[in-house]
mmCIF file of C-alpha atoms and ligand atoms in Angstrom:
data_model
loop_
_atom_site.group_PDB
_atom_site.id
_atom_site.type_symbol
_atom_site.label_atom_id
_atom_site.label_comp_id
_atom_site.label_asym_id
_atom_site.label_seq_id
_atom_site.Cartn_x
_atom_site.Cartn_y
_atom_site.Cartn_z
ATOM 1 C CA MET P 78 0.116 -0.076 0.405
ATOM 2 C CA ILE P 79 0.960 3.510 -1.204
ATOM 3 C CA ALA P 80 -0.534 5.989 1.250
ATOM 4 C CA PHE P 81 -1.671 9.390 -0.342
ATOM 5 C CA ASN P 82 -0.223 10.968 3.152
ATOM 6 C CA LYS P 83 1.964 9.857 6.143
ATOM 7 C CA PRO P 84 2.157 11.801 8.712
ATOM 8 C CA HIS P 85 5.527 12.514 10.095
ATOM 9 C CA GLU P 86 7.898 12.533 13.528
ATOM 10 C CA THR P 87 10.879 14.178 12.934
ATOM 11 C CA GLY P 88 11.883 12.820 16.381
ATOM 12 C CA ASP P 89 11.769 15.661 18.483
ATOM 13 C CA GLU P 90 8.166 15.768 19.684
ATOM 14 C CA LEU P 91 7.714 13.833 22.819
ATOM 15 C CA ARG P 92 10.849 15.521 24.195
ATOM 16 C CA TYR P 93 9.529 19.010 24.077
ATOM 17 C CA ILE P 94 5.766 18.421 25.099
ATOM 18 C CA THR P 95 6.768 16.174 27.461
ATOM 19 C CA GLU P 96 9.088 19.876 28.307
ATOM 20 C CA ALA P 97 6.039 22.014 28.605
ATOM 21 C CA ILE P 98 4.052 19.120 30.601
ATOM 22 C CA ALA P 99 6.500 19.810 32.804
ATOM 23 C CA ALA P 100 7.624 23.490 32.962
ATOM 24 C CA ALA P 101 3.762 23.815 33.398
ATOM 25 C CA HIS P 102 2.337 25.680 31.108
ATOM 26 C CA LEU P 103 -0.683 23.332 28.973
ATOM 27 C CA SER P 104 -2.234 25.914 28.343
ATOM 28 C CA GLY P 105 -1.555 29.472 24.980
ATOM 29 C CA ASP P 106 1.476 31.557 24.634
ATOM 30 C CA GLY P 107 3.976 29.746 26.675
ATOM 31 C CA ARG P 108 7.601 28.982 26.210
ATOM 32 C CA PHE P 109 7.157 26.908 22.831
ATOM 33 C CA THR P 110 4.298 28.975 21.402
ATOM 34 C CA ARG P 111 6.626 31.873 22.007
ATOM 35 C CA LEU P 112 9.098 29.869 20.187
ATOM 36 C CA ALA P 113 7.123 29.558 17.699
ATOM 37 C CA GLN P 114 5.916 32.434 16.407
ATOM 38 C CA GLU P 115 9.970 34.047 16.751
ATOM 39 C CA TRP P 116 10.981 31.274 14.291
ATOM 40 C CA LEU P 117 8.483 32.028 12.002
ATOM 41 C CA GLU P 118 9.504 36.201 12.012
ATOM 42 C CA ARG P 119 12.926 34.984 11.693
ATOM 43 C CA GLU P 120 11.206 31.929 8.551
ATOM 44 C CA THR P 121 9.355 35.344 6.675
ATOM 45 C CA HIS P 122 9.947 38.602 7.687
ATOM 46 C CA ALA P 123 6.092 38.732 8.938
ATOM 47 C CA ALA P 124 6.034 41.603 10.871
ATOM 48 C CA ARG P 125 3.959 39.913 13.201
ATOM 49 C CA ALA P 126 2.934 35.780 13.665
ATOM 50 C CA LEU P 127 0.813 34.011 16.084
ATOM 51 C CA LEU P 128 -0.061 31.082 16.540
ATOM 52 C CA THR P 129 -3.479 29.765 15.885
ATOM 53 C CA HIS P 130 -5.271 26.230 16.304
ATOM 54 C CA SER P 131 -6.044 26.215 12.788
ATOM 55 C CA CYS P 132 -5.314 28.431 9.562
ATOM 56 C CA THR P 133 -9.334 28.772 9.184
ATOM 57 C CA ALA P 134 -9.022 29.978 12.980
ATOM 58 C CA ALA P 135 -5.813 32.949 10.527
ATOM 59 C CA LEU P 136 -8.344 32.873 8.144
ATOM 60 C CA GLU P 137 -11.269 34.462 10.781
ATOM 61 C CA MET P 138 -9.220 36.465 12.262
ATOM 62 C CA ALA P 139 -8.313 38.493 8.714
ATOM 63 C CA ALA P 140 -11.914 38.845 8.333
ATOM 64 C CA LEU P 141 -12.157 39.847 11.109
ATOM 65 C CA LEU P 142 -9.280 42.496 10.877
ATOM 66 C CA GLY P 143 -10.308 43.985 7.946
ATOM 67 C CA GLU P 144 -13.480 44.624 9.850
ATOM 68 C CA VAL P 145 -15.278 42.620 6.652
ATOM 69 C CA GLY P 146 -19.674 42.645 7.351
ATOM 70 C CA PRO P 147 -23.012 41.710 5.285
ATOM 71 C CA GLY P 148 -22.873 42.628 2.497
ATOM 72 C CA ASP P 149 -19.537 42.983 1.573
ATOM 73 C CA GLU P 150 -17.494 41.663 -1.798
ATOM 74 C CA VAL P 151 -15.113 38.814 -1.358
ATOM 75 C CA ILE P 152 -12.961 38.221 -4.351
ATOM 76 C CA MET P 153 -11.872 34.626 -4.431
ATOM 77 C CA PRO P 154 -10.930 31.352 -6.657
ATOM 78 C CA SER P 155 -13.706 29.163 -6.284
ATOM 79 C CA TYR P 156 -11.216 26.483 -6.491
ATOM 80 C CA THR P 157 -10.390 26.053 -3.523
ATOM 81 C CA PHE P 158 -11.091 24.520 0.399
ATOM 82 C CA VAL P 159 -13.879 25.559 2.121
ATOM 83 C CA SER P 160 -12.447 27.349 4.864
ATOM 84 C CA THR P 161 -11.488 30.726 2.031
ATOM 85 C CA ALA P 162 -15.112 31.097 2.080
ATOM 86 C CA ASN P 163 -16.624 30.585 5.664
ATOM 87 C CA ALA P 164 -14.703 32.971 6.824
ATOM 88 C CA PHE P 165 -16.072 35.731 5.148
ATOM 89 C CA VAL P 166 -19.532 34.196 4.958
ATOM 90 C CA LEU P 167 -19.625 34.087 8.655
ATOM 91 C CA ARG P 168 -19.420 37.456 9.059
ATOM 92 C CA GLY P 169 -22.305 37.841 6.306
ATOM 93 C CA ALA P 170 -19.604 39.317 3.155
ATOM 94 C CA VAL P 171 -19.657 36.882 -0.232
ATOM 95 C CA PRO P 172 -17.927 35.632 -1.854
ATOM 96 C CA VAL P 173 -17.519 36.331 -5.613
ATOM 97 C CA PHE P 174 -15.488 33.296 -7.473
ATOM 98 C CA VAL P 175 -13.262 34.066 -10.052
ATOM 99 C CA ASP P 176 -11.524 31.486 -12.828
ATOM 100 C CA ILE P 177 -8.480 29.601 -12.601
ATOM 101 C CA ARG P 178 -5.586 29.812 -14.748
ATOM 102 C CA PRO P 179 -5.268 27.183 -16.948
ATOM 103 C CA ASP P 180 -1.343 26.642 -15.728
ATOM 104 C CA THR P 181 -0.864 26.986 -11.910
ATOM 105 C CA LEU P 182 -4.835 26.776 -11.029
ATOM 106 C CA ASN P 183 -4.969 30.259 -9.289
ATOM 107 C CA LEU P 184 -6.626 33.143 -9.571
ATOM 108 C CA ASP P 185 -6.745 34.485 -12.735
ATOM 109 C CA GLU P 186 -5.502 37.718 -11.800
ATOM 110 C CA LYS P 187 -6.530 39.140 -15.600
ATOM 111 C CA GLN P 188 -9.917 38.666 -14.769
ATOM 112 C CA VAL P 189 -9.464 40.100 -11.021
ATOM 113 C CA ALA P 190 -9.669 43.633 -11.513
ATOM 114 C CA ASP P 191 -13.027 42.627 -13.983
ATOM 115 C CA ALA P 192 -15.071 41.860 -11.266
ATOM 116 C CA VAL P 193 -14.447 44.595 -8.673
ATOM 117 C CA THR P 194 -17.167 46.314 -7.580
ATOM 118 C CA ARG P 195 -18.304 49.511 -5.024
ATOM 119 C CA ARG P 196 -19.059 46.801 -2.629
ATOM 120 C CA THR P 197 -15.854 45.076 -3.157
ATOM 121 C CA ARG P 198 -13.817 44.905 0.599
ATOM 122 C CA ALA P 199 -10.945 41.921 0.029
ATOM 123 C CA ILE P 200 -8.997 40.041 -2.404
ATOM 124 C CA ALA P 201 -8.531 36.525 -1.102
ATOM 125 C CA ALA P 202 -5.759 34.392 -2.999
ATOM 126 C CA VAL P 203 -5.115 31.113 -1.981
ATOM 127 C CA HIS P 204 -1.706 29.220 -2.734
ATOM 128 C CA TYR P 205 -2.529 25.643 -4.214
ATOM 129 C CA ALA P 206 0.157 23.556 -4.640
ATOM 130 C CA GLY P 207 2.140 25.796 -2.330
ATOM 131 C CA VAL P 208 3.283 28.077 -6.299
ATOM 132 C CA ALA P 209 2.767 31.525 -5.539
ATOM 133 C CA CYS P 210 -0.666 33.682 -6.691
ATOM 134 C CA GLU P 211 0.267 36.676 -9.103
ATOM 135 C CA MET P 212 1.196 38.379 -5.784
ATOM 136 C CA ASP P 213 2.878 41.962 -7.845
ATOM 137 C CA VAL P 214 -1.178 41.652 -10.763
ATOM 138 C CA LEU P 215 -3.441 41.485 -6.957
ATOM 139 C CA GLY P 216 -1.039 43.588 -4.902
ATOM 140 C CA SER P 217 -1.990 46.404 -7.449
ATOM 141 C CA ILE P 218 -5.620 46.323 -8.040
ATOM 142 C CA ALA P 219 -5.801 45.971 -5.151
ATOM 143 C CA ARG P 220 -3.782 48.991 -3.597
ATOM 144 C CA ARG P 221 -5.528 50.754 -6.823
ATOM 145 C CA HIS P 222 -8.933 49.610 -4.736
ATOM 146 C CA ASP P 223 -7.778 50.163 -0.778
ATOM 147 C CA LEU P 224 -9.121 46.035 -0.888
ATOM 148 C CA LEU P 225 -7.312 44.261 1.536
ATOM 149 C CA LEU P 226 -5.559 41.346 0.307
ATOM 150 C CA VAL P 227 -5.503 38.406 1.889
ATOM 151 C CA GLU P 228 -3.338 34.795 1.877
ATOM 152 C CA ASP P 229 -4.593 31.470 1.636
ATOM 153 C CA ALA P 230 -0.837 30.750 2.775
ATOM 154 C CA ALA P 231 -2.361 27.223 4.220
ATOM 155 C CA GLN P 232 0.009 25.356 1.692
ATOM 156 C CA ALA P 233 2.626 27.914 1.107
ATOM 157 C CA LEU P 234 4.545 28.335 4.509
ATOM 158 C CA GLY P 235 9.006 27.690 2.482
ATOM 159 C CA ALA P 236 7.663 29.072 -0.790
ATOM 160 C CA THR P 237 8.038 32.012 -2.104
ATOM 161 C CA TYR P 238 6.726 34.645 -5.406
ATOM 162 C CA ARG P 239 9.793 37.543 -6.909
ATOM 163 C CA GLY P 240 12.094 36.312 -3.283
ATOM 164 C CA LYS P 241 9.584 37.577 -1.267
ATOM 165 C CA PRO P 242 7.767 34.275 1.300
ATOM 166 C CA LEU P 243 3.870 33.697 0.858
ATOM 167 C CA GLY P 244 2.095 35.100 3.358
ATOM 168 C CA THR P 245 3.707 38.279 3.757
ATOM 169 C CA ILE P 246 3.465 39.747 0.288
ATOM 170 C CA GLY P 247 -0.509 40.973 1.354
ATOM 171 C CA ASP P 248 -1.963 43.098 4.309
ATOM 172 C CA LEU P 249 -2.100 39.753 5.826
ATOM 173 C CA GLY P 250 -2.007 35.950 5.555
ATOM 174 C CA ALA P 251 -2.814 32.220 7.280
ATOM 175 C CA LEU P 252 -0.179 29.570 7.849
ATOM 176 C CA SER P 253 -1.747 26.503 8.185
ATOM 177 C CA PHE P 254 0.146 22.924 9.725
ATOM 178 C CA HIS P 255 -2.690 20.876 9.325
ATOM 179 C CA GLU P 256 -1.590 17.155 9.100
ATOM 180 C CA THR P 257 -1.740 17.804 5.050
ATOM 181 C CA LYS P 258 0.866 19.693 5.035
ATOM 182 C CA ASN P 259 4.208 19.900 5.334
ATOM 183 C CA VAL P 260 4.991 21.014 8.662
ATOM 184 C CA ILE P 261 1.811 19.884 11.093
ATOM 185 C CA SER P 262 0.746 19.644 14.322
ATOM 186 C CA GLY P 263 -1.918 17.793 13.773
ATOM 187 C CA GLU P 264 -4.291 21.097 14.045
ATOM 188 C CA GLY P 265 -3.406 24.463 13.760
ATOM 189 C CA GLY P 266 -2.180 27.282 12.191
ATOM 190 C CA ALA P 267 0.112 30.621 12.089
ATOM 191 C CA LEU P 268 -1.629 34.675 10.935
ATOM 192 C CA LEU P 269 1.040 36.854 9.276
ATOM 193 C CA VAL P 270 0.733 39.810 9.608
ATOM 194 C CA ARG P 271 3.323 42.025 6.786
ATOM 195 C CA ALA P 272 3.141 45.713 8.304
ATOM 196 C CA ASP P 273 3.584 46.521 12.275
ATOM 197 C CA GLY P 274 0.557 48.568 13.419
ATOM 198 C CA PRO P 275 -3.120 48.939 13.361
ATOM 199 C CA TYR P 276 -3.716 45.535 12.151
ATOM 200 C CA ALA P 277 -0.710 43.548 14.141
ATOM 201 C CA GLU P 278 -1.891 45.024 17.482
ATOM 202 C CA ARG P 279 -5.486 44.115 16.822
ATOM 203 C CA ALA P 280 -4.854 40.787 15.894
ATOM 204 C CA GLU P 281 -3.037 39.742 19.459
ATOM 205 C CA ILE P 282 -6.536 41.378 20.755
ATOM 206 C CA LEU P 283 -9.139 39.209 18.742
ATOM 207 C CA ARG P 284 -7.020 36.401 19.355
ATOM 208 C CA GLU P 285 -7.337 36.645 23.347
ATOM 209 C CA LYS P 286 -10.401 36.862 23.226
ATOM 210 C CA GLY P 287 -11.357 40.349 22.524
ATOM 211 C CA THR P 288 -8.863 41.485 26.010
ATOM 212 C CA ASN P 289 -5.879 42.898 26.330
ATOM 213 C CA ARG P 290 -3.594 40.012 27.930
ATOM 214 C CA THR P 291 -0.309 40.484 25.399
ATOM 215 C CA ASN P 292 0.336 43.071 27.189
ATOM 216 C CA PHE P 293 -0.454 42.519 30.326
ATOM 217 C CA LEU P 294 2.014 39.141 29.808
ATOM 218 C CA ARG P 295 4.427 41.904 28.819
ATOM 219 C CA GLY P 296 4.075 44.115 31.380
ATOM 220 C CA ARG P 297 2.757 46.733 29.520
ATOM 221 C CA VAL P 298 -0.428 47.502 31.045
ATOM 222 C CA ASP P 299 -0.634 47.080 34.774
ATOM 223 C CA LYS P 300 -4.877 44.446 34.615
ATOM 224 C CA TYR P 301 -6.072 42.745 31.803
ATOM 225 C CA ARG P 302 -8.892 43.487 30.524
ATOM 226 C CA TRP P 303 -11.802 43.033 27.447
ATOM 227 C CA VAL P 304 -11.113 45.771 24.795
ATOM 228 C CA ASP P 305 -12.636 44.460 21.416
ATOM 229 C CA VAL P 306 -14.581 41.643 19.811
ATOM 230 C CA GLY P 307 -12.240 38.593 20.230
ATOM 231 C CA SER P 308 -12.585 34.336 20.359
ATOM 232 C CA SER P 309 -10.004 31.702 21.264
ATOM 233 C CA PHE P 310 -8.060 31.459 18.418
ATOM 234 C CA LEU P 311 -4.498 30.612 20.220
ATOM 235 C CA PRO P 312 -3.029 27.108 20.701
ATOM 236 C CA SER P 313 -2.371 24.867 23.661
ATOM 237 C CA GLU P 314 1.064 25.181 24.877
ATOM 238 C CA ILE P 315 1.033 21.657 23.192
ATOM 239 C CA VAL P 316 0.249 22.153 19.943
ATOM 240 C CA ALA P 317 3.266 25.113 19.857
ATOM 241 C CA ALA P 318 5.837 22.105 21.769
ATOM 242 C CA PHE P 319 5.082 19.452 18.490
ATOM 243 C CA LEU P 320 4.569 22.050 16.165
ATOM 244 C CA TRP P 321 8.778 23.569 17.893
ATOM 245 C CA GLY P 322 9.579 20.065 17.196
ATOM 246 C CA GLN P 323 8.678 20.056 13.441
ATOM 247 C CA LEU P 324 9.736 23.987 12.841
ATOM 248 C CA GLN P 325 13.176 23.181 13.486
ATOM 249 C CA HIS P 326 13.219 20.725 10.790
ATOM 250 C CA ALA P 327 11.292 22.332 8.253
ATOM 251 C CA HIS P 328 14.247 22.737 5.750
ATOM 252 C CA GLU P 329 14.864 19.555 5.386
ATOM 253 C CA LEU P 330 11.414 18.355 5.186
ATOM 254 C CA LEU P 331 11.150 20.646 2.142
ATOM 255 C CA LEU P 332 14.536 19.293 0.817
ATOM 256 C CA ARG P 333 12.590 16.236 1.365
ATOM 257 C CA ARG P 334 9.452 16.807 -0.373
ATOM 258 C CA LEU P 335 11.139 19.219 -2.755
ATOM 259 C CA LEU P 336 13.411 15.798 -4.329
ATOM 260 C CA ILE P 337 10.124 13.404 -4.253
ATOM 261 C CA TRP P 338 8.398 16.744 -6.265
ATOM 262 C CA GLU P 339 11.626 16.345 -9.302
ATOM 263 C CA GLY P 340 11.383 12.267 -8.581
ATOM 264 C CA TYR P 341 7.340 12.577 -10.085
ATOM 265 C CA HIS P 342 9.044 15.868 -12.379
ATOM 266 C CA GLU P 343 10.767 13.241 -13.971
ATOM 267 C CA ARG P 344 9.016 10.223 -14.660
ATOM 268 C CA PHE P 345 6.504 11.793 -16.786
ATOM 269 C CA GLU P 346 7.820 14.274 -18.986
ATOM 270 C CA ALA P 347 7.128 11.619 -21.847
ATOM 271 C CA LEU P 348 3.639 11.230 -20.664
ATOM 272 C CA GLU P 349 3.153 15.193 -21.024
ATOM 273 C CA ARG P 350 5.483 15.165 -24.285
ATOM 274 C CA ALA P 351 3.366 12.946 -25.636
ATOM 275 C CA GLY P 352 0.083 14.361 -24.940
ATOM 276 C CA VAL P 353 -0.973 12.031 -22.506
ATOM 277 C CA VAL P 354 -0.915 14.338 -19.093
ATOM 278 C CA GLN P 355 -0.362 18.399 -17.379
ATOM 279 C CA ARG P 356 2.230 18.097 -15.535
ATOM 280 C CA PRO P 357 2.241 20.987 -12.551
ATOM 281 C CA THR P 358 3.927 25.554 -14.535
ATOM 282 C CA ILE P 359 5.936 26.592 -11.929
ATOM 283 C CA PRO P 360 6.977 30.279 -12.948
ATOM 284 C CA ASP P 361 10.024 31.289 -13.732
ATOM 285 C CA HIS P 362 10.016 33.764 -10.692
ATOM 286 C CA VAL P 363 8.534 31.935 -8.058
ATOM 287 C CA THR P 364 9.994 29.089 -5.638
ATOM 288 C CA HIS P 365 7.783 26.101 -4.287
ATOM 289 C CA ASN P 366 7.645 23.688 -2.019
ATOM 290 C CA GLY P 367 7.106 20.796 -2.725
ATOM 291 C CA HIS P 368 2.967 20.446 -1.412
ATOM 292 C CA LEU P 369 1.615 18.373 -3.887
ATOM 293 C CA TYR P 370 2.416 16.860 -7.466
ATOM 294 C CA TYR P 371 -0.335 16.613 -9.634
ATOM 295 C CA LEU P 372 -1.800 15.909 -12.927
ATOM 296 C CA LEU P 373 -3.923 16.556 -15.066
ATOM 297 C CA VAL P 374 -5.294 13.554 -17.623
ATOM 298 C CA PRO P 375 -7.444 14.417 -20.794
ATOM 299 C CA SER P 376 -10.058 13.317 -19.464
ATOM 300 C CA ALA P 377 -13.246 13.024 -16.125
ATOM 301 C CA ARG P 378 -13.804 9.352 -17.272
ATOM 302 C CA GLU P 379 -9.948 8.804 -17.819
ATOM 303 C CA ARG P 380 -10.164 10.475 -13.795
ATOM 304 C CA GLN P 381 -11.917 7.745 -12.866
ATOM 305 C CA ALA P 382 -9.832 4.872 -14.890
ATOM 306 C CA VAL P 383 -6.938 6.194 -13.507
ATOM 307 C CA LEU P 384 -8.043 6.093 -9.622
ATOM 308 C CA GLU P 385 -9.764 3.496 -9.840
ATOM 309 C CA ARG P 386 -6.788 1.810 -11.186
ATOM 310 C CA LEU P 387 -4.258 3.334 -8.587
ATOM 311 C CA ARG P 388 -6.405 1.807 -5.659
ATOM 312 C CA ALA P 389 -5.762 -1.850 -7.258
ATOM 313 C CA LEU P 390 -2.755 -1.642 -7.258
ATOM 314 C CA GLY P 391 -2.298 -1.034 -3.829
ATOM 315 C CA VAL P 392 -1.825 3.227 -4.547
ATOM 316 C CA HIS P 393 -3.446 5.689 -2.738
ATOM 317 C CA ALA P 394 -4.203 8.890 -4.817
ATOM 318 C CA LEU P 395 -6.790 11.514 -4.855
ATOM 319 C CA PHE P 396 -9.086 13.717 -7.050
ATOM 320 C CA HIS P 397 -8.830 17.442 -5.077
ATOM 321 C CA TYR P 398 -11.509 20.216 -4.148
ATOM 322 C CA VAL P 399 -15.089 19.964 -6.154
ATOM 323 C CA PRO P 400 -15.861 24.085 -6.501
ATOM 324 C CA LEU P 401 -17.219 26.264 -4.213
ATOM 325 C CA HIS P 402 -19.118 28.209 -6.875
ATOM 326 C CA SER P 403 -21.552 24.564 -7.985
ATOM 327 C CA ALA P 404 -21.565 23.541 -3.915
ATOM 328 C CA PRO P 405 -24.536 23.853 -1.924
ATOM 329 C CA ALA P 406 -23.197 26.988 0.192
ATOM 330 C CA GLY P 407 -22.116 28.049 -2.649
ATOM 331 C CA LEU P 408 -24.694 28.798 -4.138
ATOM 332 C CA ARG P 409 -26.618 30.142 -1.197
ATOM 333 C CA TYR P 410 -23.825 32.142 -0.129
ATOM 334 C CA GLY P 411 -21.821 33.685 -3.370
ATOM 335 C CA ARG P 412 -22.514 34.234 -6.356
ATOM 336 C CA THR P 413 -19.434 33.904 -9.626
ATOM 337 C CA HIS P 414 -18.114 36.692 -11.328
ATOM 338 C CA ARG P 415 -19.794 36.294 -14.939
ATOM 339 C CA GLY P 416 -21.193 33.268 -14.141
ATOM 340 C CA GLU P 417 -20.058 30.498 -15.231
ATOM 341 C CA LEU P 418 -15.836 29.056 -14.693
ATOM 342 C CA PRO P 419 -15.041 26.693 -17.082
ATOM 343 C CA VAL P 420 -11.356 26.424 -16.154
ATOM 344 C CA THR P 421 -12.175 25.225 -12.663
ATOM 345 C CA ASP P 422 -15.003 23.056 -14.140
ATOM 346 C CA ASP P 423 -12.411 21.635 -16.431
ATOM 347 C CA LEU P 424 -9.577 21.120 -14.842
ATOM 348 C CA SER P 425 -11.454 20.032 -10.990
ATOM 349 C CA ALA P 426 -12.327 17.100 -13.047
ATOM 350 C CA ARG P 427 -9.586 16.302 -14.738
ATOM 351 C CA LEU P 428 -6.806 16.510 -11.368
ATOM 352 C CA ILE P 429 -5.350 14.231 -9.498
ATOM 353 C CA ARG P 430 -3.556 14.487 -6.965
ATOM 354 C CA LEU P 431 -1.232 11.742 -6.239
ATOM 355 C CA PRO P 432 0.943 9.375 -2.497
ATOM 356 C CA MET P 433 3.211 12.388 -0.864
ATOM 357 C CA HIS P 434 5.319 11.693 2.184
ATOM 358 C CA TYR P 435 8.401 12.062 3.257
ATOM 359 C CA ASP P 436 8.836 8.956 3.615
ATOM 360 C CA LEU P 437 9.064 7.726 -0.354
ATOM 361 C CA GLY P 438 11.229 6.430 -2.151
ATOM 362 C CA ALA P 439 12.721 5.871 -5.125
ATOM 363 C CA ALA P 440 11.284 2.636 -5.292
ATOM 364 C CA GLU P 441 7.653 3.842 -5.257
ATOM 365 C CA LEU P 442 7.858 6.506 -7.052
ATOM 366 C CA ASP P 443 8.647 4.147 -9.092
ATOM 367 C CA ALA P 444 5.370 1.960 -8.675
ATOM 368 C CA VAL P 445 2.641 4.970 -9.055
ATOM 369 C CA ALA P 446 4.362 6.524 -12.756
ATOM 370 C CA ALA P 447 3.811 2.656 -14.111
ATOM 371 C CA ALA P 448 0.050 2.179 -12.469
ATOM 372 C CA VAL P 449 -0.434 5.691 -14.039
ATOM 373 C CA GLY P 450 1.722 5.124 -17.393
ATOM 374 C CA GLU P 451 -0.638 1.660 -17.114
ATOM 375 C CA VAL P 452 -3.468 3.750 -17.448
ATOM 376 C CA LEU P 453 -3.220 6.291 -19.845
ATOM 377 C CA GLY P 454 -0.308 4.794 -21.855
ATOM 378 C CA LYS P 455 -3.061 3.044 -24.327
ATOM 379 C CA ARG P 456 -3.632 6.042 -24.798
ATOM 380 C CA VAL P 457 -0.385 7.067 -26.122
ATOM 381 C CA ALA P 458 -0.849 3.708 -28.534
ATOM 382 C CA VAL P 459 -3.947 4.390 -29.598
HETATM 383 C C1 LIG W 57 -5.122 23.411 4.651
HETATM 384 C C2 LIG W 57 -5.613 24.415 3.543
HETATM 385 C C3 LIG W 57 -6.961 25.519 4.360
HETATM 386 C C4 LIG W 57 -7.860 24.989 5.983
HETATM 387 O O1 LIG W 57 -6.150 24.493 7.230
HETATM 388 P P1 LIG W 57 -6.919 23.999 8.308
HETATM 389 O O2 LIG W 57 -5.553 24.318 8.978
HETATM 390 O O3 LIG W 57 -7.169 23.297 8.063
HETATM 391 O O4 LIG W 57 -7.785 25.121 9.099
HETATM 392 C C5 LIG W 57 -7.501 26.413 3.892
HETATM 393 N N1 LIG W 57 -7.034 26.846 1.843
HETATM 394 C C6 LIG W 57 -6.296 25.686 2.032
HETATM 395 C C7 LIG W 57 -6.442 25.797 0.322
HETATM 396 C C8 LIG W 57 -5.802 24.414 2.628
HETATM 397 O O5 LIG W 57 -5.449 24.028 1.438
#
């Protein structure tokens, strides 16, 4: 059996969890939270990094910080995880789904300017597979129309756009440490705040149930009080300790992913040249993080055949997002920009994600490639 995902342990997690327990600080914002946040600030150059209990929570914080409210529109792709939309729908806003680019499967920046209306409040850019959106274009649209630019960088830790770490180019960025991501803590996430200022200060308050507890812990105020709206968005020290055991190996985890990604990429070169599959496209000015490897096969029918054949051979491959715009909640809460989203509908029906985790070796990659070739190779012969 070749699993699709296998959470990788670096071996340091239990030691840090034991330390957290010994320190008798199990709630949030202890030593391990601080270490993890400092690491993130150092590595991403974000002015502020705040651990959250999920990327979903960080996106909800972004919607609150941006004061997105009822009737506001938020431009986003339909080809994304539900949390990108939910964070704004919870505030009463309307997702406006824009089509994706056929090469990176990211928001088609050329269609975004046209989707801006008087009600548009924010753009949510999702870096699919850890490959950056066209942030220069999105940034200039956001500046021109005074919009909040949020990066759903759930899959993007370690990836860059023109040398800049993803999650720190827009106003606010959200990372995920869910067990399916590159660096994990089971459930977990972080909010990245690009610049020091009102967002950074208020983010600390929202995350601590609307209190100024963070400044109280720093000794900056003498009592802590309810000063704003908020919720409990922070993880416990047990989770932060696990994460700290991972972050210190983040570079090694990244290199391993990239190696596996390259291994797949070479193995499918011939099938792409034969016109049978389309491999991922990585634009020249971005670096990715090997988060996932996908193939676009010729038709939805062939996708089904490949998935079934792979499963029969013990290879666990998956499709990915069911587009939000045609899902029940998407129809209820959102709308599309100009009718159909043909690229989204087409590509989401033809995409296969291949197994991707730390333990995959050359033999496994060969087995996956052989299984895909067995189904699709016939096509070449025809
Ligand atoms: C994983 C993921 C999320 C959700 O992350 P959680 O940490 O599970 O809340 C949101 N958006 C995208 C694009 C994701 O891949």
